mmCIF file of C-alpha atoms (C1' of nucleotides) in Angstrom:
data_model
loop_
_atom_site.group_PDB
_atom_site.id
_atom_site.type_symbol
_atom_site.label_atom_id
_atom_site.label_comp_id
_atom_site.label_asym_id
_atom_site.label_seq_id
_atom_site.Cartn_x
_atom_site.Cartn_y
_atom_site.Cartn_z
ATOM 1 C CA UNK A 3 -0.032 -0.232 -0.007
ATOM 2 C CA UNK A 4 1.835 3.178 -0.958
ATOM 3 C CA UNK A 5 1.084 5.896 1.330
ATOM 4 C CA UNK A 6 1.146 9.253 -0.893
ATOM 5 C CA UNK A 7 -2.116 7.968 -1.858
ATOM 6 C CA UNK A 8 -3.872 11.178 -2.541
ATOM 7 C CA UNK A 9 -6.283 10.712 0.622
ATOM 8 C CA UNK A 10 -7.078 12.623 3.363
ATOM 9 C CA UNK A 11 -7.161 10.248 5.984
ATOM 10 C CA UNK A 12 -3.709 9.035 4.875
ATOM 11 C CA UNK A 13 -2.208 12.486 4.731
ATOM 12 C CA UNK A 14 -3.064 12.885 8.240
ATOM 13 C CA UNK A 15 -1.276 9.488 8.741
ATOM 14 C CA UNK A 16 1.804 10.786 6.844
ATOM 15 C CA UNK A 17 1.993 14.209 8.870
ATOM 16 C CA UNK A 18 1.776 12.316 12.195
ATOM 17 C CA UNK A 19 3.979 9.627 11.018
ATOM 18 C CA UNK A 20 6.959 12.457 9.932
ATOM 19 C CA UNK A 21 6.331 14.098 13.287
ATOM 20 C CA UNK A 22 6.757 10.808 15.522
ATOM 21 C CA UNK A 23 9.720 9.841 13.225
ATOM 22 C CA UNK A 24 11.556 13.377 14.228
ATOM 23 C CA UNK A 25 10.687 13.466 17.928
ATOM 24 C CA UNK A 26 11.231 9.636 18.570
ATOM 25 C CA UNK A 27 14.669 10.028 17.050
ATOM 26 C CA UNK A 28 15.392 13.166 19.047
ATOM 27 C CA UNK A 29 14.113 11.384 22.501
ATOM 28 C CA UNK A 30 16.100 8.337 21.612
ATOM 29 C CA UNK A 31 19.654 10.476 20.781
ATOM 30 C CA UNK A 32 18.656 12.545 23.778
ATOM 31 C CA UNK A 33 18.758 9.569 26.232
ATOM 32 C CA UNK A 34 22.061 8.251 24.546
ATOM 33 C CA UNK A 35 23.556 11.812 25.553
ATOM 34 C CA UNK A 36 22.451 11.582 29.117
ATOM 35 C CA UNK A 37 19.203 12.764 29.308
ATOM 36 C CA UNK A 38 17.449 9.470 29.587
ATOM 37 C CA UNK A 39 14.164 10.841 31.326
ATOM 38 C CA UNK A 40 13.522 13.830 29.119
ATOM 39 C CA UNK A 41 10.150 13.717 27.187
ATOM 40 C CA UNK A 42 8.961 15.841 24.401
ATOM 41 C CA UNK A 43 6.508 17.883 26.726
ATOM 42 C CA UNK A 44 9.739 18.617 28.929
ATOM 43 C CA UNK A 45 11.354 20.049 25.921
ATOM 44 C CA UNK A 46 8.907 22.167 24.668
ATOM 45 C CA UNK A 47 7.960 23.531 28.378
ATOM 46 C CA UNK A 48 11.687 24.601 28.841
ATOM 47 C CA UNK A 49 11.783 26.215 25.721
ATOM 48 C CA UNK A 50 8.508 28.337 26.971
ATOM 49 C CA UNK A 51 10.176 28.945 30.477
ATOM 50 C CA UNK A 52 13.446 29.967 28.466
ATOM 51 C CA UNK A 53 11.036 32.480 26.339
ATOM 52 C CA UNK A 54 10.116 34.297 29.355
ATOM 53 C CA UNK A 55 7.621 32.094 31.209
ATOM 54 C CA UNK A 56 8.448 32.468 34.832
ATOM 55 C CA UNK A 57 5.810 31.099 36.636
ATOM 56 C CA UNK A 58 3.122 28.391 36.500
ATOM 57 C CA UNK A 59 0.323 30.470 35.178
ATOM 58 C CA UNK A 60 2.424 32.058 32.996
ATOM 59 C CA UNK A 61 3.765 28.672 31.841
ATOM 60 C CA UNK A 62 0.020 27.576 31.360
ATOM 61 C CA UNK A 63 -1.098 30.853 29.233
ATOM 62 C CA UNK A 64 2.169 30.344 26.842
ATOM 63 C CA UNK A 65 1.377 26.407 26.583
ATOM 64 C CA UNK A 66 -2.287 26.851 26.271
ATOM 65 C CA UNK A 67 -3.082 24.451 28.705
ATOM 66 C CA UNK A 68 -4.328 24.752 32.340
ATOM 67 C CA UNK A 69 -2.607 26.012 35.270
ATOM 68 C CA UNK A 70 -2.831 22.651 37.088
ATOM 69 C CA UNK A 71 -1.532 20.971 33.532
ATOM 70 C CA UNK A 72 1.267 23.291 33.526
ATOM 71 C CA UNK A 73 1.575 23.035 37.625
ATOM 72 C CA UNK A 74 2.406 19.060 37.107
ATOM 73 C CA UNK A 75 4.812 19.673 34.281
ATOM 74 C CA UNK A 76 6.837 22.086 36.761
ATOM 75 C CA UNK A 77 6.811 19.525 39.397
ATOM 76 C CA UNK A 78 8.351 16.728 36.700
ATOM 77 C CA UNK A 79 11.067 19.447 35.595
ATOM 78 C CA UNK A 80 12.023 19.853 39.022
ATOM 79 C CA UNK A 81 12.086 16.319 40.129
ATOM 80 C CA UNK A 82 14.271 15.895 37.172
ATOM 81 C CA UNK A 83 16.638 18.670 38.305
ATOM 82 C CA UNK A 84 15.923 20.561 35.034
ATOM 83 C CA UNK A 85 14.712 23.672 36.745
ATOM 84 C CA UNK A 86 14.281 25.033 40.145
ATOM 85 C CA UNK A 87 11.251 27.324 41.645
ATOM 86 C CA UNK A 88 11.611 29.791 44.549
ATOM 87 C CA UNK A 89 8.609 32.148 45.868
ATOM 88 C CA UNK A 90 8.907 35.364 44.432
ATOM 89 C CA UNK A 91 9.925 37.846 47.482
ATOM 90 C CA UNK A 92 7.962 40.837 45.677
ATOM 91 C CA UNK A 93 4.478 38.421 45.218
ATOM 92 C CA UNK A 94 4.718 35.766 47.714
ATOM 93 C CA UNK A 95 2.021 33.804 45.539
ATOM 94 C CA UNK A 96 4.163 33.315 42.539
ATOM 95 C CA UNK A 97 7.228 30.927 42.372
ATOM 96 C CA UNK A 98 9.440 32.083 40.286
ATOM 97 C CA UNK A 99 11.011 29.733 37.743
ATOM 98 C CA UNK A 100 14.590 29.187 37.000
ATOM 99 C CA UNK A 101 16.546 26.573 34.432
ATOM 100 C CA UNK A 102 19.252 25.173 35.847
ATOM 101 C CA UNK A 103 22.473 24.057 34.218
ATOM 102 C CA UNK A 104 21.059 20.699 33.660
ATOM 103 C CA UNK A 105 17.832 22.059 31.868
ATOM 104 C CA UNK A 106 20.068 24.400 29.581
ATOM 105 C CA UNK A 107 22.020 21.611 28.750
ATOM 106 C CA UNK A 108 18.987 19.545 27.887
ATOM 107 C CA UNK A 109 17.731 22.176 25.601
ATOM 108 C CA UNK A 110 20.964 22.827 24.077
ATOM 109 C CA UNK A 111 21.379 19.142 23.280
ATOM 110 C CA UNK A 112 17.617 18.729 21.970
ATOM 111 C CA UNK A 113 18.102 21.823 19.823
ATOM 112 C CA UNK A 114 21.136 20.113 18.254
ATOM 113 C CA UNK A 115 19.460 16.978 17.716
ATOM 114 C CA UNK A 116 16.690 18.462 15.970
ATOM 115 C CA UNK A 117 18.617 20.592 13.605
ATOM 116 C CA UNK A 118 20.721 17.028 12.814
ATOM 117 C CA UNK A 119 17.820 15.095 12.009
ATOM 118 C CA UNK A 120 16.502 17.879 9.855
ATOM 119 C CA UNK A 121 19.775 18.071 8.218
ATOM 120 C CA UNK A 122 19.524 14.670 7.088
ATOM 121 C CA UNK A 123 16.176 15.295 5.787
ATOM 122 C CA UNK A 124 17.483 18.338 3.923
ATOM 123 C CA UNK A 125 20.115 15.641 2.200
ATOM 124 C CA UNK A 126 17.116 13.848 1.384
ATOM 125 C CA UNK A 127 14.934 16.085 -0.083
ATOM 126 C CA UNK A 128 17.270 19.141 -0.891
ATOM 127 C CA UNK A 129 17.222 22.289 0.660
ATOM 128 C CA UNK A 130 15.087 24.209 -1.315
ATOM 129 C CA UNK A 131 12.507 21.374 -1.101
ATOM 130 C CA UNK A 132 12.618 21.186 2.296
ATOM 131 C CA UNK A 133 12.330 25.023 2.714
ATOM 132 C CA UNK A 134 9.586 24.717 0.330
ATOM 133 C CA UNK A 135 7.739 22.035 2.301
ATOM 134 C CA UNK A 136 8.062 24.339 5.428
ATOM 135 C CA UNK A 137 6.374 27.159 4.259
ATOM 136 C CA UNK A 138 3.817 25.193 3.104
ATOM 137 C CA UNK A 139 2.936 23.267 6.234
ATOM 138 C CA UNK A 140 3.465 26.868 7.632
ATOM 139 C CA UNK A 141 -0.015 27.365 5.853
ATOM 140 C CA UNK A 142 -1.672 24.647 7.121
ATOM 141 C CA UNK A 143 -0.734 25.718 10.294
ATOM 142 C CA UNK A 144 -1.136 29.421 9.562
ATOM 143 C CA UNK A 145 -5.032 29.814 9.145
ATOM 144 C CA UNK A 146 -5.537 28.276 12.606
ATOM 145 C CA UNK A 147 -6.555 29.236 15.765
ATOM 146 C CA UNK A 148 -3.363 27.387 17.146
ATOM 147 C CA UNK A 149 -0.361 29.477 18.125
ATOM 148 C CA UNK A 150 2.751 27.662 17.508
ATOM 149 C CA UNK A 151 4.035 30.205 19.788
ATOM 150 C CA UNK A 152 1.937 28.141 22.477
ATOM 151 C CA UNK A 153 2.346 24.863 21.472
ATOM 152 C CA UNK A 154 0.612 23.187 24.221
ATOM 153 C CA UNK A 155 -1.680 21.157 22.112
ATOM 154 C CA UNK A 156 1.854 19.481 21.304
ATOM 155 C CA UNK A 157 2.141 16.675 23.959
ATOM 156 C CA UNK A 158 3.429 13.961 22.160
ATOM 157 C CA UNK A 159 2.767 10.219 22.776
ATOM 158 C CA UNK A 160 5.362 7.488 23.697
ATOM 159 C CA UNK A 161 7.696 5.536 22.048
ATOM 160 C CA UNK A 162 7.150 1.917 21.721
ATOM 161 C CA UNK B 19 8.174 34.839 15.133
ATOM 162 C CA UNK B 20 8.027 33.663 11.384
ATOM 163 C CA UNK B 21 7.359 29.378 11.853
ATOM 164 C CA UNK B 22 9.026 28.321 8.566
ATOM 165 C CA UNK B 23 12.381 28.974 10.569
ATOM 166 C CA UNK B 24 14.680 26.454 9.317
ATOM 167 C CA UNK B 25 14.804 24.958 12.745
ATOM 168 C CA UNK B 26 14.352 21.096 13.463
ATOM 169 C CA UNK B 27 12.353 22.050 16.596
ATOM 170 C CA UNK B 28 10.115 24.006 14.515
ATOM 171 C CA UNK B 29 9.744 21.867 11.732
ATOM 172 C CA UNK B 30 8.277 19.130 14.567
ATOM 173 C CA UNK B 31 5.908 21.430 15.666
ATOM 174 C CA UNK B 32 4.717 22.274 11.725
ATOM 175 C CA UNK B 33 4.348 18.484 11.223
ATOM 176 C CA UNK B 34 2.414 18.324 14.856
ATOM 177 C CA UNK B 35 0.390 21.383 14.030
ATOM 178 C CA UNK B 36 -0.854 20.655 10.632
ATOM 179 C CA UNK B 37 -1.841 16.693 11.761
ATOM 180 C CA UNK B 38 -3.803 18.464 14.459
ATOM 181 C CA UNK B 39 -5.515 20.784 12.437
ATOM 182 C CA UNK B 40 -6.608 18.622 10.032
ATOM 183 C CA UNK B 41 -7.695 15.651 12.589
ATOM 184 C CA UNK B 42 -9.270 18.903 14.773
ATOM 185 C CA UNK B 43 -11.457 19.719 11.834
ATOM 186 C CA UNK B 44 -11.969 16.069 10.837
ATOM 187 C CA UNK B 45 -13.742 15.501 14.605
ATOM 188 C CA UNK B 46 -15.680 18.585 14.800
ATOM 189 C CA UNK B 47 -17.119 18.418 11.677
ATOM 190 C CA UNK B 48 -17.789 14.632 12.314
ATOM 191 C CA UNK B 49 -19.478 15.737 15.681
ATOM 192 C CA UNK B 50 -21.834 18.185 13.737
ATOM 193 C CA UNK B 51 -22.721 15.160 11.093
ATOM 194 C CA UNK B 52 -23.843 12.592 14.275
ATOM 195 C CA UNK B 53 -20.930 11.338 15.539
ATOM 196 C CA UNK B 54 -20.111 13.776 18.479
ATOM 197 C CA UNK B 55 -18.208 10.800 20.224
ATOM 198 C CA UNK B 56 -15.867 9.572 17.640
ATOM 199 C CA UNK B 57 -12.246 9.925 18.243
ATOM 200 C CA UNK B 58 -9.281 9.691 16.061
ATOM 201 C CA UNK B 59 -8.525 6.371 17.655
ATOM 202 C CA UNK B 60 -11.948 4.688 16.925
ATOM 203 C CA UNK B 61 -11.515 5.894 13.131
ATOM 204 C CA UNK B 62 -8.032 4.065 12.772
ATOM 205 C CA UNK B 63 -9.416 1.107 14.556
ATOM 206 C CA UNK B 64 -12.574 0.591 12.604
ATOM 207 C CA UNK B 65 -10.479 1.329 9.448
ATOM 208 C CA UNK B 66 -8.109 -1.770 10.912
ATOM 209 C CA UNK B 67 -10.899 -3.602 11.593
ATOM 210 C CA UNK B 68 -12.385 -3.156 8.256
ATOM 211 C CA UNK B 69 -9.335 -4.046 6.593
ATOM 212 C CA UNK B 70 -9.614 -7.294 8.188
ATOM 213 C CA UNK B 71 -8.939 -7.053 11.970
ATOM 214 C CA UNK B 72 -11.530 -9.272 12.958
ATOM 215 C CA UNK B 73 -10.600 -9.965 16.957
ATOM 216 C CA UNK B 74 -9.070 -8.065 19.318
ATOM 217 C CA UNK B 75 -5.548 -9.774 19.003
ATOM 218 C CA UNK B 76 -5.666 -9.343 15.225
ATOM 219 C CA UNK B 77 -6.768 -5.639 15.847
ATOM 220 C CA UNK B 78 -3.538 -5.385 18.407
ATOM 221 C CA UNK B 79 -1.147 -6.663 15.858
ATOM 222 C CA UNK B 80 -2.444 -4.507 12.902
ATOM 223 C CA UNK B 81 -2.528 -1.013 15.430
ATOM 224 C CA UNK B 82 1.208 -2.105 16.663
ATOM 225 C CA UNK B 83 -0.394 -1.743 20.212
ATOM 226 C CA UNK B 84 -0.787 -4.171 22.495
ATOM 227 C CA UNK B 85 -3.882 -6.604 23.144
ATOM 228 C CA UNK B 86 -5.052 -4.917 26.280
ATOM 229 C CA UNK B 87 -5.015 -1.385 24.771
ATOM 230 C CA UNK B 88 -7.062 -3.128 21.643
ATOM 231 C CA UNK B 89 -9.629 -4.650 23.690
ATOM 232 C CA UNK B 90 -10.408 -1.488 25.364
ATOM 233 C CA UNK B 91 -10.618 0.225 22.422
ATOM 234 C CA UNK B 92 -12.922 -2.251 21.307
ATOM 235 C CA UNK B 93 -15.039 -1.935 24.447
ATOM 236 C CA UNK B 94 -15.458 1.682 23.281
ATOM 237 C CA UNK B 95 -16.153 0.989 19.771
ATOM 238 C CA UNK B 96 -18.985 -1.723 21.208
ATOM 239 C CA UNK B 97 -20.516 1.194 23.726
ATOM 240 C CA UNK B 98 -20.846 3.475 21.051
ATOM 241 C CA UNK B 99 -22.407 1.290 18.920
ATOM 242 C CA UNK B 100 -19.817 1.114 16.029
ATOM 243 C CA UNK B 101 -19.200 -2.730 16.299
ATOM 244 C CA UNK B 102 -20.610 -5.625 17.634
ATOM 245 C CA UNK B 103 -18.703 -8.922 19.030
ATOM 246 C CA UNK B 104 -19.645 -12.491 19.111
ATOM 247 C CA UNK B 105 -17.762 -15.509 20.349
ATOM 248 C CA UNK B 106 -16.510 -17.326 17.334
ATOM 249 C CA UNK B 107 -18.147 -20.652 17.185
ATOM 250 C CA UNK B 108 -15.317 -22.498 15.566
ATOM 251 C CA UNK B 109 -12.827 -21.393 18.153
ATOM 252 C CA UNK B 110 -14.613 -20.356 21.362
ATOM 253 C CA UNK B 111 -11.392 -18.295 22.368
ATOM 254 C CA UNK B 112 -12.387 -16.082 19.591
ATOM 255 C CA UNK B 113 -14.701 -13.043 19.774
ATOM 256 C CA UNK B 114 -15.173 -11.985 16.257
ATOM 257 C CA UNK B 115 -15.733 -8.244 15.525
ATOM 258 C CA UNK B 116 -18.390 -6.868 13.315
ATOM 259 C CA UNK B 117 -18.987 -3.372 12.047
ATOM 260 C CA UNK B 118 -22.739 -2.106 12.537
ATOM 261 C CA UNK B 119 -24.213 0.353 9.984
ATOM 262 C CA UNK B 120 -23.544 3.065 12.333
ATOM 263 C CA UNK B 121 -19.647 2.203 12.418
ATOM 264 C CA UNK B 122 -19.728 2.276 8.362
ATOM 265 C CA UNK B 123 -21.688 5.529 8.511
ATOM 266 C CA UNK B 124 -18.880 6.660 10.763
ATOM 267 C CA UNK B 125 -15.824 5.773 8.438
ATOM 268 C CA UNK B 126 -17.650 6.787 5.495
ATOM 269 C CA UNK B 127 -18.564 10.383 6.516
ATOM 270 C CA UNK B 128 -14.955 10.765 8.272
ATOM 271 C CA UNK B 129 -13.371 9.510 5.009
ATOM 272 C CA UNK B 130 -15.489 12.333 2.986
ATOM 273 C CA UNK B 131 -14.504 14.936 5.420
ATOM 274 C CA UNK B 132 -10.765 14.165 5.676
ATOM 275 C CA UNK B 133 -10.978 14.367 1.730
ATOM 276 C CA UNK B 134 -12.886 18.013 1.835
ATOM 277 C CA UNK B 135 -10.372 18.991 4.168
ATOM 278 C CA UNK B 136 -7.348 17.948 1.746
ATOM 279 C CA UNK B 137 -8.974 19.375 -0.848
ATOM 280 C CA UNK B 138 -9.015 22.858 0.221
ATOM 281 C CA UNK B 139 -5.550 22.241 1.118
ATOM 282 C CA UNK B 140 -5.088 21.202 -2.322
ATOM 283 C CA UNK B 141 -6.828 24.638 -3.454
ATOM 284 C CA UNK B 142 -4.322 26.716 -1.441
ATOM 285 C CA UNK B 143 -1.323 24.949 -2.703
ATOM 286 C CA UNK B 144 -1.915 23.408 -5.995
ATOM 287 C CA UNK B 145 -2.387 19.771 -6.712
ATOM 288 C CA UNK B 146 1.168 18.753 -7.947
ATOM 289 C CA UNK B 147 2.612 20.774 -4.893
ATOM 290 C CA UNK B 148 0.479 18.780 -2.372
ATOM 291 C CA UNK B 149 1.210 15.727 -4.315
ATOM 292 C CA UNK B 150 4.720 16.615 -4.123
ATOM 293 C CA UNK B 151 4.590 17.311 -0.205
ATOM 294 C CA UNK B 152 2.738 13.755 0.402
ATOM 295 C CA UNK B 153 5.499 12.247 -1.565
ATOM 296 C CA UNK B 154 8.190 14.022 0.238
ATOM 297 C CA UNK B 155 6.336 13.215 3.725
ATOM 298 C CA UNK B 156 6.238 9.271 2.420
ATOM 299 C CA UNK B 157 10.114 9.598 2.216
ATOM 300 C CA UNK B 158 10.321 10.643 6.029
ATOM 301 C CA UNK B 159 7.926 7.991 7.197
ATOM 302 C CA UNK B 160 9.343 5.216 4.613
ATOM 303 C CA UNK B 161 12.562 5.341 6.294
ATOM 304 C CA UNK B 162 11.427 4.140 9.432
ATOM 305 C CA UNK B 163 10.295 0.947 11.778
ATOM 306 C CA UNK B 164 6.901 2.401 11.537
ATOM 307 C CA UNK B 165 4.300 0.564 9.566
ATOM 308 C CA UNK B 166 1.663 3.231 8.140
ATOM 309 C CA UNK B 167 -0.564 0.231 7.716
ATOM 310 C CA UNK B 168 -0.617 -0.139 11.361
ATOM 311 C CA UNK B 169 -0.976 3.303 12.580
ATOM 312 C CA UNK B 170 -1.295 2.403 16.504
ATOM 313 C CA UNK B 171 1.495 5.378 17.185
ATOM 314 C CA UNK B 172 -1.349 7.424 15.988
ATOM 315 C CA UNK B 173 -3.149 7.978 19.115
ATOM 316 C CA UNK B 174 -4.093 11.499 18.572
ATOM 317 C CA UNK B 175 -4.620 13.824 21.551
ATOM 318 C CA UNK B 176 -7.760 15.825 22.924
ATOM 319 C CA UNK B 177 -9.458 19.027 21.339
ATOM 320 C CA UNK B 178 -9.421 21.542 23.312
ATOM 321 C "C1'" DA C 11 -12.546 49.595 53.210
ATOM 322 C "C1'" DG C 12 -13.812 45.967 50.281
ATOM 323 C "C1'" DT C 13 -14.513 43.614 46.137
ATOM 324 C "C1'" DA C 14 -12.261 41.461 42.264
ATOM 325 C "C1'" DT C 15 -8.336 39.350 40.263
ATOM 326 C "C1'" DT C 16 -4.235 36.551 40.297
ATOM 327 C "C1'" DG C 17 -1.200 32.431 41.413
ATOM 328 C "C1'" DG C 18 -1.396 28.086 43.468
ATOM 329 C "C1'" DT C 19 -3.124 23.683 45.401
ATOM 330 C "C1'" DC C 20 -6.190 19.607 46.351
ATOM 331 C "C1'" DA C 21 -8.666 15.656 44.539
ATOM 332 C "C1'" DA C 22 -11.028 13.444 40.707
ATOM 333 C "C1'" DC C 23 -11.076 12.190 36.246
ATOM 334 C "C1'" DC C 24 -10.504 10.920 31.326
ATOM 335 C "C1'" DC C 25 -7.846 9.124 27.150
ATOM 336 C "C1'" DG C 26 -5.139 5.856 25.164
ATOM 337 C "C1'" DG C 27 -1.437 3.587 26.180
ATOM 338 C "C1'" DT C 28 1.761 0.269 28.985
ATOM 339 C "C1'" DT C 29 3.627 -4.325 32.103
ATOM 340 C "C1'" DG C 30 2.461 -8.069 34.963
ATOM 341 C "C1'" DT C 31 -0.085 -12.064 35.607
ATOM 342 C "C1'" DC C 32 -3.454 -15.627 34.875
ATOM 343 C "C1'" DC C 33 -6.945 -18.692 32.779
ATOM 344 C "C1'" DA C 34 -9.432 -21.037 28.985
ATOM 345 C "C1'" DA C 35 -8.810 -23.018 24.508
ATOM 346 C "C1'" DG C 36 -7.123 -24.668 20.630
ATOM 347 C "C1'" DT C 37 -2.751 -26.858 18.538
ATOM 348 C "C1'" DC C 38 1.203 -29.690 17.639
ATOM 349 C "C1'" DA C 39 4.297 -33.872 18.894
ATOM 350 C "C1'" DA C 40 5.801 -38.344 20.685
ATOM 351 C "C1'" DT D 16 -3.846 -39.820 24.028
ATOM 352 C "C1'" DT D 17 -1.300 -37.179 26.377
ATOM 353 C "C1'" DG D 18 1.347 -33.487 27.568
ATOM 354 C "C1'" DA D 19 3.690 -29.219 25.996
ATOM 355 C "C1'" DC D 20 3.157 -24.917 23.567
ATOM 356 C "C1'" DT D 21 0.663 -21.278 21.617
ATOM 357 C "C1'" DT D 22 -2.957 -18.184 21.247
ATOM 358 C "C1'" DG D 23 -7.232 -15.257 22.615
ATOM 359 C "C1'" DG D 24 -8.609 -12.870 26.043
ATOM 360 C "C1'" DA D 25 -9.242 -10.555 30.518
ATOM 361 C "C1'" DC D 26 -8.062 -8.344 34.992
ATOM 362 C "C1'" DA D 27 -5.501 -5.185 37.762
ATOM 363 C "C1'" DA D 28 -2.401 -1.507 38.576
ATOM 364 C "C1'" DC D 29 -0.248 2.026 36.380
ATOM 365 C "C1'" DC D 30 1.832 6.189 33.578
ATOM 366 C "C1'" DG D 31 1.688 10.438 31.038
ATOM 367 C "C1'" DG D 32 -0.301 14.694 29.888
ATOM 368 C "C1'" DG D 33 -4.035 16.445 29.906
ATOM 369 C "C1'" DT D 34 -9.125 18.485 32.180
ATOM 370 C "C1'" DT D 35 -13.083 20.289 35.540
ATOM 371 C "C1'" DG D 36 -14.331 21.916 39.897
ATOM 372 C "C1'" DA D 37 -13.333 23.589 44.423
ATOM 373 C "C1'" DC D 38 -10.427 26.423 47.249
ATOM 374 C "C1'" DC D 39 -7.338 29.563 49.654
ATOM 375 C "C1'" DA D 40 -3.836 33.213 50.145
ATOM 376 C "C1'" DA D 41 -2.197 37.379 48.270
ATOM 377 C "C1'" DT D 42 -2.110 41.263 45.378
ATOM 378 C "C1'" DA D 43 -4.674 45.103 42.884
ATOM 379 C "C1'" DC D 44 -8.377 48.029 42.013
ATOM 380 C "C1'" DT D 45 -11.707 51.780 43.290
#
DNA sequence: AGTATTGGTCAACCCGGTTGTCCAAGTCAA
DNA sequence: TTGACTTGGACAACCGGGTTGACCAATACT
C-alpha cells in the first residue's frame, strides 16, 4: 500500500508519522546523551520557560494548557533537576522558575539533535525542497487558531 | 515569530500542528454530522477492522498496540455502537468483530471529511504541490520502522 | 475598606496507552 | 492420547499528559 495516496486520511497519517519519526529520534538520541528521562513535553516546556514563562500560570498561558497541567509539568521538571522554583519575594503568591544548568544542557542538546535530524532530511529532499515544504506546512498551520508559540497541544505520545 | 524557521524543533511543530489542524477539523465536523463521540483512535481502529482485523489480538497486531489496549478500544467501539462482537463458534476463544451500520456510517463520513479538508489544502497549495508534499512526507515516514498500515502510534490528542 | 483578580494547590477524572499475571481454549508432537 | 506449547482474552495496576471543579491566600483596584 503506497501511502502518498491522495486520501485525506492518509495525509493525516503522513503528517503524524513524520512528526513521530522526528521526535522519537530526538528522544532516543537525547537518552544516549545523558538525558534518558527527557520527554517531548519537557522540552517544549523548558523552551517556553526560557522564552520568558517564569511562573506556573505564565507557563500555562504560553503553552495554552491549564495551570494545573502546567504545575504538574513543572513538578516533573523540578524532580528531574531541569528547573528550580522559589517563591517570589515581591509577590509571595508567585513561584519563580529558573532553569538549571542541566536544563540548559537539555535544550542545547535537544536543539542540536533536532537540527541534525532536520539536516539529514534536507540531504534527502534538497534544501530548497525542504524549505518549500516548511512554508507549505506553515500555511496549514497558519490559518488556524493554534498558536505555534504556544504548543500546548503538542503533547506527544510514547515511544514504542 | 515566523515559523518556517529552518529549525528542527520548529519543523516538528509544523508537522504536529498540521496534523492536529487536519484531525481536529475532521473530529469537529464529524460531531456536527451525527458522530459527536467519535475520536481519532476510533476511526483508525474501525478502518483496521474493515481492513480485516476481526479479533482483538488481530486488531492489536495491526495497530501495533498491546492486545489489552486493543480490547479497551473495542469496548469503547461496542459501547458507542460502532461494532459488535460475538464469540467465534469455531474457536470459542475468539470474539469476532463486526462493524455495524453506524460504524460504516462513521468511516464513510470521516473519509469524506478528511478528503474535503485535503481538497481545501489542495486549493491553497495547488494539486501538484500537495502531491509533492505527500511524497516527501512519505519519504520521512518510509525509512522508519513505523508501519503506516499499522498506525497504532497514531493515538491523537484531545481537542481543546 | 471591601471587592475582584491572580497564583497556586488538592482531588478526581479522562483517554490511550503500558506491564504483569493469569486462565481457557486450541494446536502440535511423541 | 497425553503432555507441552501457543494463542485469545481478561483482570488489575499503572503512566503521561491532559481536564474540571473547588478552594485559599495574596495582591490589585476603586
